[in-house]
Amino acid sequence: MGPKAIIAPSILSADFGQLGPECSATISQGADWLHIDIMDGHFVPNITFGPPVVSKIRSHVEKPLFARGRGTFDCHMMISEPKRWVKEFRDAGCDLYCFHHEAAVSSTAADSPAGISSALTSPAEMISYIHSLGLRAGVAIKPKTPVDVLWPLLESSEPPDMVLIMTVEPGFGGQKFMADQMPKVEALRKRYPELDIEVDGGLGVGTIDTAAEAGANVIVAGSAVFGAKDPAEVIKILREAVDKCA
């Protein structure tokens, strides 16, 4: 049996005018994690939240009691310089810091927003650094990035805690699910039966079976949950689809 289903609604689809209460309500409706999309306007052509917003949301949602527990803040860092912001988001309440492989291969090793460094970081160094600050580490890849860039990381002495396969081009919510990304999920699940594999983009009642059958267990759904008449029922359907395939 694979890892348990984890449903992580994306707050990008929440009502920003009621963000704290909406996040709290989503957890009470059965969600496990909250997926928090952080965009800087450089790595992707959109801007979303910074640490102060995450800190405010944290005041509405209790910290998880254990790793992978309910209330986990899964921060998806769609930013061009991910190492700069690890401490800031940890202090704001992040539990899992998921950076993009594409950014980490070419960004500065500076470890603060105002820091200066001529050195570059790397995905392996990022994982180690995130762990050193007491956070879980995730690595995300865009649709055009081959999955085999992840093998050296996953087979290292300090692998990531989660891999995120984007099923849309990152940057905006409401896009159509890219089923052609499922071979990446299948390859990951075959090689790493216990790995948390997250999928993000276009997930909902109509696409969950495809993702679950491929082996995804961490499901990011935005408008499918926050826009539903009965969010609890949608969360239940998503969970049952994953559990059926585990």
PDB file of C-alpha atoms in Angstrom:
ATOM      1  CA  MET A   1       0.000   0.000   0.000  1.00  0.00           C
ATOM      2  CA  GLY A   2       1.280   3.476  -0.916  1.00  0.00           C
ATOM      3  CA  PRO A   3       1.247   6.591   1.246  1.00  0.00           C
ATOM      4  CA  LYS A   4      -2.047   7.963   2.475  1.00  0.00           C
ATOM      5  CA  ALA A   5      -4.158  10.427   0.554  1.00  0.00           C
ATOM      6  CA  ILE A   6      -3.462  14.060   1.390  1.00  0.00           C
ATOM      7  CA  ILE A   7      -5.886  16.680   0.110  1.00  0.00           C
ATOM      8  CA  ALA A   8      -4.325  20.140  -0.114  1.00  0.00           C
ATOM      9  CA  PRO A   9      -6.720  22.790  -1.420  1.00  0.00           C
ATOM     10  CA  SER A  10      -4.989  25.711  -3.102  1.00  0.00           C
ATOM     11  CA  ILE A  11      -5.838  28.983  -1.402  1.00  0.00           C
ATOM     12  CA  LEU A  12      -5.251  30.765  -4.709  1.00  0.00           C
ATOM     13  CA  SER A  13      -8.949  30.045  -5.320  1.00  0.00           C
ATOM     14  CA  ALA A  14     -10.137  31.251  -1.917  1.00  0.00           C
ATOM     15  CA  ASP A  15     -11.909  34.544  -1.230  1.00  0.00           C
ATOM     16  CA  PHE A  16      -8.994  36.866  -0.450  1.00  0.00           C
ATOM     17  CA  GLY A  17     -11.300  39.152   1.480  1.00  0.00           C
ATOM     18  CA  GLN A  18     -12.014  36.293   3.907  1.00  0.00           C
ATOM     19  CA  LEU A  19      -8.777  34.379   3.568  1.00  0.00           C
ATOM     20  CA  GLY A  20      -8.205  33.394   7.194  1.00  0.00           C
ATOM     21  CA  PRO A  21     -11.759  32.161   7.867  1.00  0.00           C
ATOM     22  CA  GLU A  22     -11.893  30.395   4.482  1.00  0.00           C
ATOM     23  CA  CYS A  23      -8.674  28.515   5.226  1.00  0.00           C
ATOM     24  CA  SER A  24      -9.922  27.515   8.651  1.00  0.00           C
ATOM     25  CA  ALA A  25     -13.228  26.359   7.190  1.00  0.00           C
ATOM     26  CA  THR A  26     -11.483  24.251   4.550  1.00  0.00           C
ATOM     27  CA  ILE A  27      -9.551  22.362   7.205  1.00  0.00           C
ATOM     28  CA  SER A  28     -12.764  21.783   9.161  1.00  0.00           C
ATOM     29  CA  GLN A  29     -14.374  20.455   5.962  1.00  0.00           C
ATOM     30  CA  GLY A  30     -11.798  17.669   5.807  1.00  0.00           C
ATOM     31  CA  ALA A  31      -8.736  19.088   4.038  1.00  0.00           C
ATOM     32  CA  ASP A  32      -5.381  17.841   5.315  1.00  0.00           C
ATOM     33  CA  TRP A  33      -3.034  20.587   4.152  1.00  0.00           C
ATOM     34  CA  LEU A  34      -3.292  24.049   2.673  1.00  0.00           C
ATOM     35  CA  HIS A  35      -1.392  24.590  -0.572  1.00  0.00           C
ATOM     36  CA  ILE A  36      -0.044  28.132  -0.616  1.00  0.00           C
ATOM     37  CA  ASP A  37       1.164  29.375  -3.998  1.00  0.00           C
ATOM     38  CA  ILE A  38       3.959  31.913  -3.632  1.00  0.00           C
ATOM     39  CA  MET A  39       4.703  33.791  -6.882  1.00  0.00           C
ATOM     40  CA  ASP A  40       7.227  36.583  -7.380  1.00  0.00           C
ATOM     41  CA  GLY A  41       6.389  37.959 -10.819  1.00  0.00           C
ATOM     42  CA  HIS A  42       9.770  36.769 -12.143  1.00  0.00           C
ATOM     43  CA  PHE A  43       9.808  32.965 -12.115  1.00  0.00           C
ATOM     44  CA  VAL A  44       6.158  33.103 -13.166  1.00  0.00           C
ATOM     45  CA  PRO A  45       4.203  36.066 -14.580  1.00  0.00           C
ATOM     46  CA  ASN A  46       2.027  36.581 -11.526  1.00  0.00           C
ATOM     47  CA  ILE A  47       2.362  37.855  -7.947  1.00  0.00           C
ATOM     48  CA  THR A  48       0.549  36.402  -4.950  1.00  0.00           C
ATOM     49  CA  PHE A  49       1.438  36.246  -1.256  1.00  0.00           C
ATOM     50  CA  GLY A  50       4.365  37.122   0.967  1.00  0.00           C
ATOM     51  CA  PRO A  51       5.305  36.044   4.500  1.00  0.00           C
ATOM     52  CA  PRO A  52       2.942  38.518   6.271  1.00  0.00           C
ATOM     53  CA  VAL A  53      -0.086  36.953   4.572  1.00  0.00           C
ATOM     54  CA  VAL A  54       1.083  33.444   5.449  1.00  0.00           C
ATOM     55  CA  SER A  55       1.578  34.553   9.057  1.00  0.00           C
ATOM     56  CA  LYS A  56      -1.977  35.910   9.204  1.00  0.00           C
ATOM     57  CA  ILE A  57      -3.409  32.675   7.785  1.00  0.00           C
ATOM     58  CA  ARG A  58      -1.388  30.697  10.328  1.00  0.00           C
ATOM     59  CA  SER A  59      -3.236  32.501  13.109  1.00  0.00           C
ATOM     60  CA  HIS A  60      -6.452  30.912  11.805  1.00  0.00           C
ATOM     61  CA  VAL A  61      -5.116  27.372  11.338  1.00  0.00           C
ATOM     62  CA  GLU A  62      -3.382  25.375  14.068  1.00  0.00           C
ATOM     63  CA  LYS A  63       0.110  24.062  13.385  1.00  0.00           C
ATOM     64  CA  PRO A  64       0.243  20.329  12.661  1.00  0.00           C
ATOM     65  CA  LEU A  65       1.036  18.132  15.639  1.00  0.00           C
ATOM     66  CA  PHE A  66       3.374  15.933  13.596  1.00  0.00           C
ATOM     67  CA  ALA A  67       5.035  15.778  10.176  1.00  0.00           C
ATOM     68  CA  ARG A  68       2.525  15.584   7.320  1.00  0.00           C
ATOM     69  CA  GLY A  69      -0.267  16.266   9.817  1.00  0.00           C
ATOM     70  CA  ARG A  70      -3.474  18.214   9.404  1.00  0.00           C
ATOM     71  CA  GLY A  71      -2.878  21.929   9.106  1.00  0.00           C
ATOM     72  CA  THR A  72       0.407  21.596   7.218  1.00  0.00           C
ATOM     73  CA  PHE A  73       1.224  24.709   5.207  1.00  0.00           C
ATOM     74  CA  ASP A  74       2.557  23.425   1.899  1.00  0.00           C
ATOM     75  CA  CYS A  75       4.272  26.486   0.428  1.00  0.00           C
ATOM     76  CA  HIS A  76       4.844  26.132  -3.310  1.00  0.00           C
ATOM     77  CA  MET A  77       7.629  28.566  -4.060  1.00  0.00           C
ATOM     78  CA  MET A  78       7.274  29.754  -7.641  1.00  0.00           C
ATOM     79  CA  ILE A  79      10.106  32.223  -7.168  1.00  0.00           C
ATOM     80  CA  SER A  80      13.401  32.770  -8.944  1.00  0.00           C
ATOM     81  CA  GLU A  81      15.596  32.861  -5.819  1.00  0.00           C
ATOM     82  CA  PRO A  82      14.172  30.286  -3.411  1.00  0.00           C
ATOM     83  CA  LYS A  83      17.002  30.184  -0.863  1.00  0.00           C
ATOM     84  CA  ARG A  84      16.515  33.843   0.067  1.00  0.00           C
ATOM     85  CA  TRP A  85      13.096  33.193   1.558  1.00  0.00           C
ATOM     86  CA  VAL A  86      13.318  29.933   3.523  1.00  0.00           C
ATOM     87  CA  LYS A  87      13.819  31.572   6.928  1.00  0.00           C
ATOM     88  CA  GLU A  88      11.139  34.191   6.275  1.00  0.00           C
ATOM     89  CA  PHE A  89       8.491  31.618   5.408  1.00  0.00           C
ATOM     90  CA  ARG A  90       9.517  29.303   8.230  1.00  0.00           C
ATOM     91  CA  ASP A  91       8.989  32.139  10.670  1.00  0.00           C
ATOM     92  CA  ALA A  92       5.628  32.923   9.045  1.00  0.00           C
ATOM     93  CA  GLY A  93       4.349  29.387   9.643  1.00  0.00           C
ATOM     94  CA  CYS A  94       5.394  27.310   6.639  1.00  0.00           C
ATOM     95  CA  ASP A  95       5.840  23.579   7.320  1.00  0.00           C
ATOM     96  CA  LEU A  96       6.849  22.275   3.893  1.00  0.00           C
ATOM     97  CA  TYR A  97       8.950  24.462   1.583  1.00  0.00           C
ATOM     98  CA  CYS A  98       8.618  23.263  -2.000  1.00  0.00           C
ATOM     99  CA  PHE A  99      11.007  24.969  -4.421  1.00  0.00           C
ATOM    100  CA  HIS A 100      11.298  24.592  -8.171  1.00  0.00           C
ATOM    101  CA  HIS A 101      14.173  22.555  -9.525  1.00  0.00           C
ATOM    102  CA  GLU A 102      14.409  24.954 -12.457  1.00  0.00           C
ATOM    103  CA  ALA A 103      15.044  27.885 -10.118  1.00  0.00           C
ATOM    104  CA  ALA A 104      17.468  26.132  -7.791  1.00  0.00           C
ATOM    105  CA  VAL A 105      19.935  25.190 -10.522  1.00  0.00           C
ATOM    106  CA  SER A 106      20.706  28.805 -11.358  1.00  0.00           C
ATOM    107  CA  SER A 107      19.889  31.056  -8.404  1.00  0.00           C
ATOM    108  CA  THR A 108      21.919  32.819  -5.748  1.00  0.00           C
ATOM    109  CA  ALA A 109      22.979  31.113  -2.536  1.00  0.00           C
ATOM    110  CA  ALA A 110      22.101  34.252  -0.548  1.00  0.00           C
ATOM    111  CA  ASP A 111      19.972  33.176   2.419  1.00  0.00           C
ATOM    112  CA  SER A 112      18.081  36.377   3.211  1.00  0.00           C
ATOM    113  CA  PRO A 113      15.988  38.830   1.186  1.00  0.00           C
ATOM    114  CA  ALA A 114      18.707  41.487   1.280  1.00  0.00           C
ATOM    115  CA  GLY A 115      21.664  39.100   1.207  1.00  0.00           C
ATOM    116  CA  ILE A 116      24.405  39.200  -1.414  1.00  0.00           C
ATOM    117  CA  SER A 117      26.313  36.156  -2.635  1.00  0.00           C
ATOM    118  CA  SER A 118      28.313  35.406  -5.764  1.00  0.00           C
ATOM    119  CA  ALA A 119      27.833  31.680  -5.190  1.00  0.00           C
ATOM    120  CA  LEU A 120      24.994  29.671  -6.672  1.00  0.00           C
ATOM    121  CA  THR A 121      22.817  27.185  -4.885  1.00  0.00           C
ATOM    122  CA  SER A 122      21.749  23.755  -6.159  1.00  0.00           C
ATOM    123  CA  PRO A 123      18.722  21.525  -5.619  1.00  0.00           C
ATOM    124  CA  ALA A 124      20.686  19.208  -3.315  1.00  0.00           C
ATOM    125  CA  GLU A 125      22.017  22.133  -1.293  1.00  0.00           C
ATOM    126  CA  MET A 126      18.517  23.589  -1.059  1.00  0.00           C
ATOM    127  CA  ILE A 127      17.122  20.362   0.405  1.00  0.00           C
ATOM    128  CA  SER A 128      19.869  20.245   3.026  1.00  0.00           C
ATOM    129  CA  TYR A 129      19.375  23.904   3.913  1.00  0.00           C
ATOM    130  CA  ILE A 130      15.596  23.569   4.262  1.00  0.00           C
ATOM    131  CA  HIS A 131      16.009  20.539   6.515  1.00  0.00           C
ATOM    132  CA  SER A 132      18.588  22.381   8.637  1.00  0.00           C
ATOM    133  CA  LEU A 133      15.920  24.975   9.431  1.00  0.00           C
ATOM    134  CA  GLY A 134      13.466  22.344  10.641  1.00  0.00           C
ATOM    135  CA  LEU A 135      11.212  22.269   7.574  1.00  0.00           C
ATOM    136  CA  ARG A 136      10.227  19.492   5.225  1.00  0.00           C
ATOM    137  CA  ALA A 137      11.522  19.937   1.682  1.00  0.00           C
ATOM    138  CA  GLY A 138       9.715  19.487  -1.598  1.00  0.00           C
ATOM    139  CA  VAL A 139      10.968  19.752  -5.173  1.00  0.00           C
ATOM    140  CA  ALA A 140       8.670  20.810  -8.016  1.00  0.00           C
ATOM    141  CA  ILE A 141       9.148  20.487 -11.764  1.00  0.00           C
ATOM    142  CA  LYS A 142       7.353  22.239 -14.613  1.00  0.00           C
ATOM    143  CA  PRO A 143       5.645  20.299 -17.421  1.00  0.00           C
ATOM    144  CA  LYS A 144       8.592  20.684 -19.809  1.00  0.00           C
ATOM    145  CA  THR A 145      11.172  19.459 -17.271  1.00  0.00           C
ATOM    146  CA  PRO A 146      11.966  15.728 -17.561  1.00  0.00           C
ATOM    147  CA  VAL A 147      11.373  13.656 -14.462  1.00  0.00           C
ATOM    148  CA  ASP A 148      14.828  12.110 -14.566  1.00  0.00           C
ATOM    149  CA  VAL A 149      16.379  15.312 -13.200  1.00  0.00           C
ATOM    150  CA  LEU A 150      14.950  14.148  -9.879  1.00  0.00           C
ATOM    151  CA  TRP A 151      16.678  10.750  -9.733  1.00  0.00           C
ATOM    152  CA  PRO A 152      19.992  12.013  -8.297  1.00  0.00           C
ATOM    153  CA  LEU A 153      18.131  13.876  -5.554  1.00  0.00           C
ATOM    154  CA  LEU A 154      15.839  11.000  -4.662  1.00  0.00           C
ATOM    155  CA  GLU A 155      18.721   8.537  -4.548  1.00  0.00           C
ATOM    156  CA  SER A 156      20.977  10.773  -2.469  1.00  0.00           C
ATOM    157  CA  SER A 157      21.666  10.525   1.249  1.00  0.00           C
ATOM    158  CA  GLU A 158      19.286  13.447   1.863  1.00  0.00           C
ATOM    159  CA  PRO A 159      16.316  13.153  -0.500  1.00  0.00           C
ATOM    160  CA  PRO A 160      13.348  15.522  -0.640  1.00  0.00           C
ATOM    161  CA  ASP A 161      10.282  14.682   1.425  1.00  0.00           C
ATOM    162  CA  MET A 162       7.933  15.300  -1.509  1.00  0.00           C
ATOM    163  CA  VAL A 163       7.983  15.754  -5.259  1.00  0.00           C
ATOM    164  CA  LEU A 164       5.496  18.017  -7.034  1.00  0.00           C
ATOM    165  CA  ILE A 165       4.595  17.318 -10.653  1.00  0.00           C
ATOM    166  CA  MET A 166       2.953  20.351 -12.214  1.00  0.00           C
ATOM    167  CA  THR A 167      -0.037  19.398 -14.344  1.00  0.00           C
ATOM    168  CA  VAL A 168      -0.390  22.943 -15.711  1.00  0.00           C
ATOM    169  CA  GLU A 169       2.141  25.638 -16.499  1.00  0.00           C
ATOM    170  CA  PRO A 170       2.701  27.396 -13.162  1.00  0.00           C
ATOM    171  CA  GLY A 171       1.489  30.937 -12.650  1.00  0.00           C
ATOM    172  CA  PHE A 172      -2.292  30.993 -12.776  1.00  0.00           C
ATOM    173  CA  GLY A 173      -5.184  28.957 -11.398  1.00  0.00           C
ATOM    174  CA  GLY A 174      -8.074  27.563 -13.406  1.00  0.00           C
ATOM    175  CA  GLN A 175      -6.035  25.915 -16.173  1.00  0.00           C
ATOM    176  CA  LYS A 176      -6.836  22.607 -17.871  1.00  0.00           C
ATOM    177  CA  PHE A 177      -5.309  19.425 -16.414  1.00  0.00           C
ATOM    178  CA  MET A 178      -2.379  18.065 -18.483  1.00  0.00           C
ATOM    179  CA  ALA A 179      -2.844  14.295 -18.535  1.00  0.00           C
ATOM    180  CA  ASP A 180       0.385  13.923 -20.511  1.00  0.00           C
ATOM    181  CA  GLN A 181       2.277  14.552 -17.261  1.00  0.00           C
ATOM    182  CA  MET A 182       1.057  11.283 -15.744  1.00  0.00           C
ATOM    183  CA  PRO A 183       3.980   9.162 -17.031  1.00  0.00           C
ATOM    184  CA  LYS A 184       6.190  11.215 -14.699  1.00  0.00           C
ATOM    185  CA  VAL A 185       3.966  10.285 -11.762  1.00  0.00           C
ATOM    186  CA  GLU A 186       3.928   6.638 -12.822  1.00  0.00           C
ATOM    187  CA  ALA A 187       7.717   6.539 -13.087  1.00  0.00           C
ATOM    188  CA  LEU A 188       8.107   8.101  -9.644  1.00  0.00           C
ATOM    189  CA  ARG A 189       5.627   5.757  -7.988  1.00  0.00           C
ATOM    190  CA  LYS A 190       7.246   2.691  -9.546  1.00  0.00           C
ATOM    191  CA  ARG A 191      10.678   3.642  -8.234  1.00  0.00           C
ATOM    192  CA  TYR A 192       9.610   5.153  -4.896  1.00  0.00           C
ATOM    193  CA  PRO A 193       6.515   3.380  -3.499  1.00  0.00           C
ATOM    194  CA  GLU A 194       6.459   5.402  -0.253  1.00  0.00           C
ATOM    195  CA  LEU A 195       7.185   8.862  -1.672  1.00  0.00           C
ATOM    196  CA  ASP A 196       4.673  11.689  -1.322  1.00  0.00           C
ATOM    197  CA  ILE A 197       3.898  12.626  -4.932  1.00  0.00           C
ATOM    198  CA  GLU A 198       1.904  15.808  -5.360  1.00  0.00           C
ATOM    199  CA  VAL A 199       0.047  16.946  -8.466  1.00  0.00           C
ATOM    200  CA  ASP A 200      -1.051  20.530  -8.978  1.00  0.00           C
ATOM    201  CA  GLY A 201      -3.194  22.016 -11.725  1.00  0.00           C
ATOM    202  CA  GLY A 202      -6.631  21.271 -13.069  1.00  0.00           C
ATOM    203  CA  LEU A 203      -7.447  18.655 -10.426  1.00  0.00           C
ATOM    204  CA  GLY A 204     -11.077  18.021  -9.570  1.00  0.00           C
ATOM    205  CA  VAL A 205     -13.792  15.405  -9.594  1.00  0.00           C
ATOM    206  CA  GLY A 206     -13.410  14.908 -13.345  1.00  0.00           C
ATOM    207  CA  THR A 207      -9.633  14.390 -13.361  1.00  0.00           C
ATOM    208  CA  ILE A 208      -8.811  12.845  -9.993  1.00  0.00           C
ATOM    209  CA  ASP A 209      -9.077   9.245 -11.196  1.00  0.00           C
ATOM    210  CA  THR A 210      -6.378   9.811 -13.824  1.00  0.00           C
ATOM    211  CA  ALA A 211      -3.997  11.270 -11.245  1.00  0.00           C
ATOM    212  CA  ALA A 212      -4.788   8.679  -8.584  1.00  0.00           C
ATOM    213  CA  GLU A 213      -4.353   5.760 -10.942  1.00  0.00           C
ATOM    214  CA  ALA A 214      -0.946   7.109 -11.962  1.00  0.00           C
ATOM    215  CA  GLY A 215       0.127   7.088  -8.317  1.00  0.00           C
ATOM    216  CA  ALA A 216      -0.332  10.632  -7.012  1.00  0.00           C
ATOM    217  CA  ASN A 217      -1.307  10.818  -3.345  1.00  0.00           C
ATOM    218  CA  VAL A 218      -1.049  14.554  -2.537  1.00  0.00           C
ATOM    219  CA  ILE A 219      -3.820  16.317  -4.414  1.00  0.00           C
ATOM    220  CA  VAL A 220      -3.899  20.070  -4.936  1.00  0.00           C
ATOM    221  CA  ALA A 221      -7.328  21.350  -5.943  1.00  0.00           C
ATOM    222  CA  GLY A 222      -8.265  25.012  -6.034  1.00  0.00           C
ATOM    223  CA  SER A 223     -11.540  26.036  -7.628  1.00  0.00           C
ATOM    224  CA  ALA A 224     -12.794  22.437  -7.409  1.00  0.00           C
ATOM    225  CA  VAL A 225     -12.866  22.808  -3.618  1.00  0.00           C
ATOM    226  CA  PHE A 226     -13.237  26.521  -2.910  1.00  0.00           C
ATOM    227  CA  GLY A 227     -15.775  26.965  -5.698  1.00  0.00           C
ATOM    228  CA  ALA A 228     -17.882  23.935  -4.780  1.00  0.00           C
ATOM    229  CA  LYS A 229     -21.372  24.098  -3.303  1.00  0.00           C
ATOM    230  CA  ASP A 230     -20.287  21.333  -0.939  1.00  0.00           C
ATOM    231  CA  PRO A 231     -16.490  21.482  -0.434  1.00  0.00           C
ATOM    232  CA  ALA A 232     -16.561  18.666   2.120  1.00  0.00           C
ATOM    233  CA  GLU A 233     -18.127  16.330  -0.432  1.00  0.00           C
ATOM    234  CA  VAL A 234     -15.509  17.212  -3.066  1.00  0.00           C
ATOM    235  CA  ILE A 235     -12.698  16.612  -0.570  1.00  0.00           C
ATOM    236  CA  LYS A 236     -14.282  13.238   0.277  1.00  0.00           C
ATOM    237  CA  ILE A 237     -14.450  12.254  -3.403  1.00  0.00           C
ATOM    238  CA  LEU A 238     -10.829  13.217  -3.997  1.00  0.00           C
ATOM    239  CA  ARG A 239      -9.679  11.243  -0.952  1.00  0.00           C
ATOM    240  CA  GLU A 240     -11.657   8.140  -1.857  1.00  0.00           C
ATOM    241  CA  ALA A 241     -10.230   8.132  -5.379  1.00  0.00           C
ATOM    242  CA  VAL A 242      -6.659   8.142  -4.055  1.00  0.00           C
ATOM    243  CA  ASP A 243      -7.339   5.579  -1.335  1.00  0.00           C
ATOM    244  CA  LYS A 244      -8.949   3.257  -3.883  1.00  0.00           C
ATOM    245  CA  CYS A 245      -5.699   3.180  -5.863  1.00  0.00           C
ATOM    246  CA  ALA A 246      -3.286   3.014  -2.929  1.00  0.00           C
TER     247      ALA A 246
END
